[in-house]
Coordinates of N, CA and C in Angstrom, one line a residue:
M2 N -8.9 3.2 -37.9 CA -7.6 3.7 -37.8 C -6.6 2.6 -37.5
F3 N -5.4 2.8 -38.0 CA -4.3 1.9 -37.7 C -3.2 2.6 -37.0
I4 N -2.5 1.9 -36.1 CA -1.5 2.5 -35.3 C -0.3 3.1 -36.1
Q5 N -0.1 2.6 -37.3 CA 1.0 3.1 -38.1 C 0.9 4.5 -38.5
Y6 N -0.4 5.0 -38.4 CA -0.6 6.4 -38.7 C 0.1 7.4 -37.7
F7 N 0.3 6.8 -36.5 CA 0.9 7.6 -35.4 C 2.3 7.3 -35.1
Q8 N 3.0 6.7 -36.1 CA 4.4 6.2 -35.9 C 5.3 7.4 -35.4
N9 N 5.3 8.5 -36.1 CA 6.1 9.6 -35.7 C 5.9 10.1 -34.3
R10 N 4.6 10.2 -33.9 CA 4.3 10.6 -32.6 C 4.7 9.6 -31.5
I11 N 4.5 8.3 -31.8 CA 5.0 7.3 -30.9 C 6.5 7.3 -30.7
S12 N 7.2 7.4 -31.8 CA 8.7 7.4 -31.7 C 9.3 8.6 -30.9
D13 N 8.5 9.6 -30.8 CA 8.9 10.8 -30.0 C 8.7 10.6 -28.5
L14 N 7.9 9.6 -28.1 CA 7.5 9.5 -26.7 C 8.6 8.8 -25.9
N15 N 8.8 9.3 -24.6 CA 9.7 8.7 -23.7 C 9.0 8.2 -22.5
P16 N 8.6 7.0 -22.4 CA 7.8 6.5 -21.2 C 8.6 6.7 -19.9
M17 N 9.9 6.6 -20.0 CA 10.7 6.7 -18.8 C 10.5 8.0 -18.1
D18 N 10.2 9.1 -18.8 CA 10.0 10.4 -18.2 C 8.6 10.6 -17.6
Q19 N 7.7 9.6 -17.8 CA 6.4 9.8 -17.2 C 6.4 9.8 -15.7
T20 N 6.2 11.0 -15.2 CA 6.4 11.2 -13.7 C 5.0 11.4 -13.0
I21 N 4.8 10.6 -12.0 CA 3.6 10.7 -11.2 C 3.7 11.5 -10.0
F22 N 2.7 12.4 -9.8 CA 2.7 13.3 -8.6 C 2.2 12.5 -7.4
V23 N 2.9 12.4 -6.4 CA 2.5 11.7 -5.1 C 2.0 12.7 -4.1
G24 N 2.8 13.8 -4.0 CA 2.4 14.8 -3.0 C 2.4 14.3 -1.6
N25 N 1.4 14.7 -0.8 CA 1.4 14.2 0.6 C 1.0 12.8 0.6
I26 N 1.5 12.0 1.5 CA 1.3 10.6 1.7 C -0.2 10.4 2.1
S27 N -0.9 9.6 1.4 CA -2.3 9.4 1.7 C -2.5 8.5 2.9
L28 N -3.7 8.5 3.5 CA -3.9 7.7 4.7 C -3.8 6.3 4.4
K29 N -4.2 5.8 3.2 CA -4.1 4.4 2.9 C -2.6 4.0 2.9
W30 N -1.7 4.8 2.3 CA -0.3 4.4 2.3 C 0.3 4.6 3.7
Q31 N -0.2 5.6 4.4 CA 0.4 5.8 5.8 C 0.1 4.6 6.7
N32 N -1.0 4.0 6.5 CA -1.3 2.8 7.3 C -0.3 1.7 7.1
L33 N 0.0 1.6 5.8 CA 1.0 0.5 5.4 C 2.4 0.9 5.8
I34 N 2.7 2.2 5.8 CA 4.0 2.6 6.2 C 4.2 2.3 7.7
N35 N 3.2 2.4 8.5 CA 3.2 2.1 9.9 C 3.4 0.6 10.2
Q36 N 3.0 -0.2 9.2 CA 3.0 -1.7 9.4 C 4.2 -2.3 8.8
F37 N 4.7 -1.8 7.7 CA 5.7 -2.5 6.9 C 6.9 -1.6 6.7
P38 N 8.1 -1.9 7.3 CA 9.3 -1.1 7.1 C 9.7 -0.9 5.7
L39 N 9.5 -1.9 4.8 CA 9.9 -1.7 3.4 C 9.1 -0.7 2.7
V40 N 7.8 -0.5 3.0 CA 7.0 0.5 2.5 C 7.5 1.9 2.9
A41 N 7.8 2.0 4.2 CA 8.4 3.2 4.7 C 9.7 3.6 4.0
E42 N 10.5 2.6 3.8 CA 11.8 2.9 3.1 C 11.6 3.3 1.7
S43 N 10.6 2.7 1.1 CA 10.3 3.0 -0.3 C 9.8 4.5 -0.5
F44 N 9.0 4.9 0.4 CA 8.5 6.3 0.4 C 9.7 7.3 0.8
H45 N 10.5 6.8 1.7 CA 11.6 7.7 2.1 C 12.6 8.0 1.0
S46 N 12.7 7.0 0.1 CA 13.7 7.2 -1.0 C 13.1 7.9 -2.3
L47 N 11.8 8.3 -2.2 CA 11.3 9.0 -3.4 C 11.9 10.4 -3.6
R48 N 11.9 10.8 -4.8 CA 12.4 12.2 -5.2 C 11.3 13.2 -4.8
R49 N 11.8 14.5 -4.8 CA 10.9 15.6 -4.5 C 11.1 16.6 -5.7
D50 N 10.0 17.3 -6.0 CA 10.1 18.3 -7.1 C 10.5 19.6 -6.5
N51 N 10.4 20.6 -7.3 CA 10.8 22.0 -6.8 C 10.0 22.5 -5.7
N52 N 8.8 22.0 -5.6 CA 7.9 22.4 -4.5 C 7.9 21.5 -3.3
D53 N 8.9 20.6 -3.3 CA 9.2 19.7 -2.2 C 8.0 18.6 -2.1
D54 N 7.3 18.4 -3.2 CA 6.3 17.4 -3.2 C 6.9 16.1 -3.7
L55 N 6.5 14.9 -3.2 CA 7.0 13.6 -3.6 C 6.5 13.3 -5.0
I56 N 7.4 12.8 -5.8 CA 7.2 12.4 -7.2 C 7.9 11.0 -7.5
I57 N 7.4 10.3 -8.5 CA 8.1 9.1 -8.9 C 7.8 8.9 -10.4
S58 N 8.9 8.6 -11.1 CA 8.8 8.3 -12.6 C 9.0 6.8 -12.9
R59 N 8.7 6.5 -14.1 CA 9.0 5.1 -14.5 C 10.5 4.8 -14.3
Q60 N 11.3 5.7 -14.7 CA 12.7 5.5 -14.6 C 13.1 5.3 -13.2
D61 N 12.5 6.0 -12.2 CA 12.8 5.8 -10.8 C 12.5 4.4 -10.4
V62 N 11.4 3.8 -10.9 CA 11.0 2.5 -10.5 C 12.0 1.5 -11.1
F63 N 12.4 1.6 -12.3 CA 13.3 0.7 -13.0 C 14.7 0.7 -12.4
E64 N 15.1 1.9 -11.8 CA 16.4 2.0 -11.2 C 16.4 1.5 -9.8
T65 N 15.3 1.1 -9.3 CA 15.3 0.6 -7.9 C 15.9 -0.7 -7.8
I66 N 16.8 -0.9 -6.9 CA 17.6 -2.1 -6.7 C 16.8 -3.0 -5.7
G67 N 16.6 -4.2 -6.0 CA 15.9 -5.2 -5.2 C 14.5 -5.3 -5.6
L68 N 14.1 -6.5 -6.0 CA 12.7 -6.8 -6.5 C 11.6 -6.4 -5.5
P69 N 11.7 -6.7 -4.2 CA 10.6 -6.3 -3.3 C 10.4 -4.8 -3.3
T70 N 11.4 -4.0 -3.2 CA 11.3 -2.5 -3.2 C 10.8 -2.0 -4.6
R71 N 11.2 -2.6 -5.6 CA 10.8 -2.2 -7.0 C 9.3 -2.5 -7.1
I72 N 8.8 -3.6 -6.6 CA 7.3 -3.8 -6.7 C 6.6 -2.8 -5.8
I73 N 7.0 -2.5 -4.7 CA 6.4 -1.5 -3.8 C 6.3 -0.1 -4.6
K74 N 7.5 0.2 -5.2 CA 7.5 1.5 -6.0 C 6.6 1.5 -7.2
S75 N 6.5 0.3 -7.8 CA 5.5 0.2 -8.9 C 4.1 0.4 -8.5
L76 N 3.8 0.0 -7.3 CA 2.5 0.3 -6.7 C 2.3 1.8 -6.4
I77 N 3.3 2.4 -5.9 CA 3.3 3.8 -5.6 C 3.1 4.6 -6.9
W78 N 3.8 4.2 -7.9 CA 3.7 4.9 -9.2 C 2.3 4.7 -9.8
G79 N 1.8 3.5 -9.7 CA 0.5 3.2 -10.2 C -0.7 3.7 -9.4
Y80 N -0.5 3.8 -8.1 CA -1.6 4.2 -7.2 C -1.0 5.1 -6.1
P81 N -0.7 6.3 -6.5 CA 0.0 7.2 -5.6 C -0.9 7.6 -4.4
K82 N -2.2 7.5 -4.5 CA -3.1 7.8 -3.4 C -3.7 6.5 -2.7
G83 N -3.2 5.4 -3.2 CA -3.7 4.1 -2.7 C -4.7 3.5 -3.6
M84 N -5.0 2.2 -3.5 CA -5.9 1.6 -4.3 C -7.3 1.7 -3.7
Q85 N -8.3 1.5 -4.6 CA -9.7 1.5 -4.1 C -9.9 0.3 -3.2
G86 N -10.2 0.6 -2.0 CA -10.4 -0.5 -1.0 C -9.0 -0.8 -0.3
T87 N -8.9 -0.5 0.9 CA -7.5 -0.6 1.6 C -7.1 -2.1 1.7
A88 N -8.1 -3.0 1.6 CA -7.7 -4.4 1.8 C -6.9 -4.9 0.6
N89 N -7.1 -4.4 -0.6 CA -6.4 -4.9 -1.8 C -4.9 -4.6 -1.7
L90 N -4.6 -3.3 -1.4 CA -3.2 -2.9 -1.2 C -2.5 -3.7 -0.1
Q91 N -3.2 -3.8 1.0 CA -2.7 -4.5 2.2 C -2.4 -5.9 1.8
S92 N -3.3 -6.6 1.0 CA -3.1 -8.0 0.6 C -1.8 -8.1 -0.2
I93 N -1.6 -7.2 -1.2 CA -0.5 -7.3 -2.0 C 0.8 -7.2 -1.2
V94 N 0.9 -6.3 -0.3 CA 2.1 -6.1 0.5 C 2.3 -7.3 1.4
E95 N 1.2 -7.8 1.9 CA 1.4 -9.0 2.8 C 1.9 -10.2 2.0
H96 N 1.6 -10.3 0.8 CA 2.0 -11.4 -0.1 C 3.2 -11.1 -0.9
L97 N 3.9 -10.1 -0.5 CA 5.1 -9.6 -1.3 C 6.1 -10.7 -1.5
D98 N 6.4 -11.5 -0.5 CA 7.4 -12.5 -0.6 C 7.0 -13.6 -1.6
Q99 N 5.7 -13.9 -1.6 CA 5.2 -14.9 -2.5 C 5.3 -14.4 -3.9
I100 N 5.0 -13.1 -4.1 CA 5.0 -12.5 -5.5 C 6.5 -12.5 -6.0
V101 N 7.4 -12.1 -5.1 CA 8.8 -12.1 -5.5 C 9.3 -13.5 -5.9
Q102 N 8.9 -14.5 -5.1 CA 9.3 -15.9 -5.3 C 8.8 -16.4 -6.7
R103 N 7.6 -16.1 -7.0 CA 7.0 -16.5 -8.2 C 7.7 -15.9 -9.4
I104 N 8.0 -14.6 -9.3 CA 8.7 -13.9 -10.4 C 10.1 -14.4 -10.5
N105 N 10.8 -14.7 -9.4 CA 12.2 -15.2 -9.5 C 12.1 -16.6 -10.1
D106 N 11.1 -17.4 -9.8 CA 11.0 -18.8 -10.4 C 10.8 -18.7 -11.9
Y107 N 10.0 -17.7 -12.3 CA 9.7 -17.6 -13.7 C 10.9 -17.1 -14.4
N108 N 11.7 -16.2 -13.8 CA 12.9 -15.6 -14.5 C 14.0 -16.6 -14.6
A109 N 13.8 -17.8 -13.9 CA 14.8 -18.8 -14.1 C 14.7 -19.5 -15.5
G110 N 13.6 -19.2 -16.2 CA 13.4 -19.7 -17.5 C 13.0 -21.2 -17.5
P111 N 12.6 -21.7 -18.7 CA 12.5 -21.0 -20.0 C 11.3 -20.1 -20.1
F112 N 11.3 -19.1 -21.0 CA 10.2 -18.1 -21.0 C 9.2 -18.5 -22.1
T113 N 8.5 -19.6 -21.8 CA 7.5 -20.1 -22.7 C 6.1 -19.6 -22.3
R114 N 5.2 -19.7 -23.3 CA 3.8 -19.3 -23.1 C 3.2 -20.0 -21.9
P115 N 3.3 -21.4 -21.9 CA 2.6 -22.1 -20.8 C 3.1 -21.7 -19.4
R116 N 4.4 -21.5 -19.2 CA 4.9 -21.0 -17.9 C 4.5 -19.6 -17.6
F117 N 4.4 -18.8 -18.6 CA 3.9 -17.4 -18.4 C 2.5 -17.4 -18.0
V118 N 1.7 -18.1 -18.7 CA 0.2 -18.2 -18.3 C 0.0 -18.8 -16.9
E119 N 0.8 -19.8 -16.6 CA 0.7 -20.4 -15.3 C 1.1 -19.4 -14.2
T120 N 2.2 -18.7 -14.4 CA 2.6 -17.7 -13.4 C 1.6 -16.6 -13.2
Y121 N 1.0 -16.1 -14.3 CA 0.0 -15.1 -14.3 C -1.2 -15.6 -13.5
R122 N -1.6 -16.8 -13.7 CA -2.8 -17.3 -13.0 C -2.6 -17.5 -11.5
I123 N -1.4 -17.9 -11.2 CA -1.1 -18.1 -9.7 C -1.0 -16.8 -9.0
L124 N -0.4 -15.8 -9.7 CA -0.3 -14.4 -9.0 C -1.7 -13.8 -9.0
S125 N -2.5 -14.0 -10.0 CA -3.8 -13.3 -10.0 C -4.8 -13.8 -8.9
E126 N -4.4 -14.9 -8.3 CA -5.2 -15.5 -7.2 C -5.0 -14.6 -5.9
I127 N -4.0 -13.8 -5.8 CA -3.7 -13.0 -4.7 C -4.7 -11.8 -4.7
R128 N -5.3 -11.6 -3.6 CA -6.3 -10.5 -3.6 C -5.6 -9.1 -3.9
G129 N -6.2 -8.4 -4.8 CA -5.6 -7.1 -5.2 C -4.9 -7.1 -6.5
L130 N -4.5 -8.3 -6.9 CA -3.7 -8.4 -8.2 C -4.7 -8.6 -9.3
G131 N -5.5 -7.6 -9.6 CA -6.3 -7.7 -10.8 C -5.4 -7.5 -12.1
P132 N -6.0 -7.6 -13.3 CA -5.2 -7.5 -14.5 C -4.4 -6.2 -14.6
S133 N -4.9 -5.0 -14.3 CA -4.2 -3.8 -14.4 C -3.0 -3.8 -13.5
T134 N -3.2 -4.1 -12.2 CA -2.2 -4.1 -11.2 C -1.1 -5.1 -11.5
L135 N -1.5 -6.3 -11.9 CA -0.5 -7.3 -12.2 C 0.3 -7.0 -13.4
S136 N -0.3 -6.4 -14.4 CA 0.5 -6.0 -15.6 C 1.5 -4.9 -15.2
K137 N 1.2 -4.0 -14.3 CA 2.2 -3.0 -13.8 C 3.4 -3.7 -13.2
I138 N 3.1 -4.7 -12.3 CA 4.2 -5.4 -11.6 C 5.0 -6.2 -12.6
L139 N 4.4 -6.9 -13.5 CA 5.2 -7.7 -14.5 C 6.0 -6.8 -15.4
Y140 N 5.5 -5.7 -15.8 CA 6.2 -4.7 -16.6 C 7.4 -4.2 -15.9
F141 N 7.3 -3.7 -14.7 CA 8.4 -3.1 -13.9 C 9.4 -4.2 -13.5
C142 N 9.0 -5.4 -13.4 CA 9.9 -6.5 -13.1 C 10.6 -7.0 -14.3
G143 N 10.3 -6.4 -15.5 CA 11.1 -6.8 -16.7 C 10.7 -8.2 -17.2
I144 N 9.5 -8.7 -16.9 CA 9.1 -10.0 -17.4 C 8.9 -10.0 -18.9
H145 N 9.3 -11.1 -19.5 CA 9.0 -11.3 -20.9 C 8.7 -12.7 -21.2
V146 N 8.0 -13.0 -22.3 CA 7.7 -14.3 -22.7 C 8.0 -14.4 -24.2
R147 N 8.8 -15.4 -24.5 CA 9.4 -15.5 -25.9 C 10.1 -14.2 -26.2
Q148 N 9.7 -13.5 -27.3 CA 10.4 -12.3 -27.6 C 9.5 -11.1 -27.2
N149 N 8.5 -11.3 -26.4 CA 7.5 -10.3 -26.1 C 7.7 -9.8 -24.6
R150 N 7.8 -8.5 -24.5 CA 8.0 -7.9 -23.2 C 6.7 -7.6 -22.5
A151 N 6.5 -7.8 -21.2 CA 5.3 -7.5 -20.5 C 5.1 -5.9 -20.6
V152 N 3.9 -5.5 -20.7 CA 3.6 -4.1 -20.7 C 2.4 -3.8 -19.9
I153 N 2.2 -2.6 -19.5 CA 1.0 -2.2 -18.7 C -0.3 -2.2 -19.6
V154 N -1.3 -2.9 -19.1 CA -2.6 -2.8 -19.8 C -3.6 -2.4 -18.8
D155 N -3.9 -1.1 -18.7 CA -4.9 -0.7 -17.7 C -6.2 -0.3 -18.5
T156 N -7.1 0.4 -17.8 CA -8.4 0.7 -18.4 C -8.2 1.7 -19.6
N157 N -7.2 2.6 -19.5 CA -6.9 3.6 -20.6 C -6.4 2.8 -21.8
V158 N -5.5 1.9 -21.7 CA -5.0 1.1 -22.8 C -6.2 0.3 -23.4
L159 N -7.0 -0.3 -22.6 CA -8.1 -1.1 -23.1 C -9.1 -0.2 -23.9
E160 N -9.3 1.0 -23.4 CA -10.1 2.0 -24.1 C -9.6 2.3 -25.5
A161 N -8.3 2.4 -25.6 CA -7.6 2.8 -26.8 C -7.7 1.6 -27.8
F162 N -7.7 0.4 -27.3 CA -7.8 -0.8 -28.2 C -9.0 -0.7 -29.1
G163 N -10.1 -0.1 -28.6 CA -11.3 0.0 -29.4 C -11.2 1.0 -30.6
F164 N -10.2 1.9 -30.5 CA -10.0 2.9 -31.6 C -9.2 2.4 -32.7
L165 N -8.4 1.4 -32.5 CA -7.4 1.0 -33.5 C -7.6 -0.4 -34.0
Q166 N -7.7 -0.6 -35.3 CA -8.0 -1.9 -35.8 C -6.9 -3.0 -35.5
D167 N -5.7 -2.5 -35.2 CA -4.6 -3.4 -34.9 C -4.9 -4.3 -33.7
F168 N -5.7 -3.7 -32.8 CA -5.9 -4.4 -31.5 C -7.4 -4.9 -31.2
H169 N -8.2 -4.9 -32.3 CA -9.6 -5.3 -32.1 C -9.7 -6.7 -31.6
D170 N -8.8 -7.6 -31.9 CA -8.9 -9.0 -31.4 C -8.1 -9.3 -30.1
A171 N -7.6 -8.2 -29.5 CA -6.6 -8.4 -28.4 C -7.3 -8.7 -27.1
S172 N -8.6 -8.5 -27.0 CA -9.2 -8.6 -25.6 C -10.4 -9.4 -25.6
Y173 N -10.6 -10.4 -26.5 CA -11.8 -11.2 -26.6 C -11.6 -12.5 -25.9
E174 N -10.4 -12.9 -25.5 CA -10.1 -14.1 -24.8 C -10.7 -14.1 -23.4
S175 N -11.5 -15.0 -23.1 CA -12.3 -15.0 -21.8 C -11.3 -15.2 -20.6
D176 N -10.3 -16.1 -20.8 CA -9.3 -16.3 -19.7 C -8.4 -15.2 -19.6
S177 N -8.3 -14.6 -18.4 CA -7.5 -13.4 -18.2 C -6.0 -13.5 -18.5
A178 N -5.5 -14.7 -18.2 CA -4.0 -14.9 -18.4 C -3.8 -15.0 -19.9
E179 N -4.6 -15.8 -20.6 CA -4.5 -15.9 -22.1 C -4.7 -14.5 -22.8
R180 N -5.7 -13.8 -22.2 CA -6.0 -12.5 -22.8 C -4.8 -11.5 -22.7
Y181 N -4.2 -11.5 -21.5 CA -3.0 -10.6 -21.3 C -1.9 -11.0 -22.2
Y182 N -1.7 -12.4 -22.4 CA -0.7 -12.8 -23.3 C -0.9 -12.3 -24.7
R183 N -2.2 -12.4 -25.2 CA -2.5 -11.9 -26.5 C -2.3 -10.4 -26.6
Q184 N -2.6 -9.7 -25.6 CA -2.4 -8.2 -25.6 C -1.0 -7.8 -25.7
I185 N -0.1 -8.5 -24.9 CA 1.3 -8.1 -25.0 C 1.9 -8.5 -26.3
V186 N 1.5 -9.7 -26.8 CA 2.0 -10.1 -28.2 C 1.6 -9.1 -29.2
S187 N 0.3 -8.6 -29.2 CA -0.1 -7.6 -30.1 C 0.6 -6.3 -30.0
I188 N 0.9 -5.8 -28.8 CA 1.6 -4.6 -28.6 C 3.1 -4.7 -29.0
N189 N 3.7 -5.9 -28.7 CA 5.1 -6.1 -29.1 C 5.2 -6.2 -30.6
S190 N 4.3 -6.9 -31.2 CA 4.3 -7.0 -32.7 C 4.2 -5.7 -33.3
S191 N 3.3 -4.8 -32.8 CA 3.2 -3.5 -33.4 C 4.5 -2.7 -33.2
A192 N 5.1 -2.8 -32.0 CA 6.4 -2.1 -31.7 C 7.5 -2.5 -32.7
R193 N 7.6 -3.8 -33.0 CA 8.6 -4.3 -33.9 C 8.3 -3.8 -35.3
R194 N 7.1 -3.7 -35.7 CA 6.7 -3.3 -37.0 C 7.0 -1.8 -37.2
L195 N 6.8 -1.0 -36.1 CA 7.1 0.4 -36.2 C 8.5 0.9 -35.8
N196 N 9.3 -0.1 -35.4 CA 10.6 0.1 -34.9 C 10.6 1.1 -33.7
V197 N 9.8 0.8 -32.7 CA 9.7 1.5 -31.5 C 9.7 0.5 -30.3
T198 N 9.7 0.9 -29.1 CA 9.7 0.0 -28.0 C 8.3 -0.3 -27.6
P199 N 8.0 -1.5 -27.0 CA 6.7 -1.8 -26.6 C 6.0 -0.8 -25.6
D200 N 6.9 -0.3 -24.7 CA 6.2 0.7 -23.8 C 6.0 2.0 -24.4
Q201 N 6.7 2.3 -25.5 CA 6.3 3.5 -26.3 C 4.9 3.4 -26.9
I202 N 4.6 2.2 -27.4 CA 3.2 1.9 -27.9 C 2.2 2.0 -26.7
E203 N 2.6 1.3 -25.6 CA 1.7 1.3 -24.5 C 1.4 2.7 -24.0
Y204 N 2.4 3.6 -23.9 CA 2.3 4.9 -23.4 C 1.4 5.7 -24.3
F205 N 1.5 5.5 -25.6 CA 0.7 6.2 -26.6 C -0.8 5.7 -26.4
L206 N -1.0 4.4 -26.3 CA -2.3 3.9 -26.1 C -2.9 4.4 -24.8
F207 N -2.1 4.6 -23.7 CA -2.6 5.1 -22.5 C -3.1 6.5 -22.7
E208 N -2.4 7.4 -23.4 CA -2.8 8.7 -23.6 C -4.0 8.8 -24.5
L209 N -4.0 7.9 -25.5 CA -5.2 7.9 -26.4 C -6.4 7.5 -25.7
G210 N -6.3 6.5 -24.9 CA -7.5 6.0 -24.2 C -8.0 7.0 -23.2
K211 N -7.1 7.7 -22.5 CA -7.5 8.7 -21.6 C -8.2 9.9 -22.3
Q212 N -7.8 10.3 -23.4 CA -8.5 11.3 -24.2 C -9.9 10.8 -24.6
G213 N -9.9 9.5 -25.0 CA -11.2 8.9 -25.4 C -12.2 8.9 -24.3
K214 N -11.8 8.6 -23.1 CA -12.6 8.6 -21.9 C -13.2 10.0 -21.7
R215 N -12.3 11.0 -21.8 CA -12.6 12.4 -21.6 C -13.7 12.8 -22.5
V216 N -13.5 12.5 -23.8 CA -14.5 12.8 -24.8 C -15.9 12.2 -24.5
K217 N -15.9 11.0 -24.1 CA -17.1 10.3 -23.8 C -17.8 11.0 -22.6
T218 N -17.0 11.3 -21.6 CA -17.5 11.9 -20.4 C -18.1 13.3 -20.7
D219 N -17.4 14.0 -21.5 CA -17.9 15.4 -21.9 C -19.2 15.3 -22.7
F220 N -19.3 14.2 -23.6 CA -20.5 14.1 -24.4 C -21.7 13.7 -23.5
V221 N -21.5 12.8 -22.6 CA -22.6 12.4 -21.7 C -23.0 13.6 -20.8
T222 N -22.0 14.3 -20.3 CA -22.3 15.4 -19.4 C -23.1 16.5 -20.1
N223 N -22.7 16.8 -21.4 CA -23.3 17.9 -22.1 C -24.5 17.5 -23.0
Y224 N -24.8 16.2 -23.0 CA -25.9 15.8 -23.8 C -27.3 16.3 -23.3

């Protein structure tokens, strides 16, 4: 299959409306709320739905003023119940100043591939900043390299890569920084070709990959 077959469906997607249910604050996040005032402030500013449950959308994260708070909210959006292993989330929050400094340094330009790869490698040395988490932070911080905008590449997106010929070569690079660069170039290239935004492509891949995982799980369970 090729992604162009889904052009109409992709163009109808609005990633900014993707809203994550937070609900009650998990123990993992509560521990950080008790330690870090910025985390407490971030949760305090979240919206509530009609049932008075906490929620957060992509648009909410992008509209957050101040890079440190935006990064915290990107983590809440990505991990509403906390990350696997409390040490990872704790480490990211503890290194927040370092993360912000690196992103600000990169945003000073120029937005070249070598600088992007170097920044990615430095940030990935921080415990907890694996490829999926780091891609979320770079996306919500509006990072781009050349004409390519950073996008989220999580396990669902990776799953979808296997279904579409356009992305078969996007994940074979052994170096994680170079691999992510190739992934965002591939997604951005597809977006330009289909006249949609990169995160519309990413959101479609996310949903496709999630469905693919479900089919695999059902097959194994029922076999």
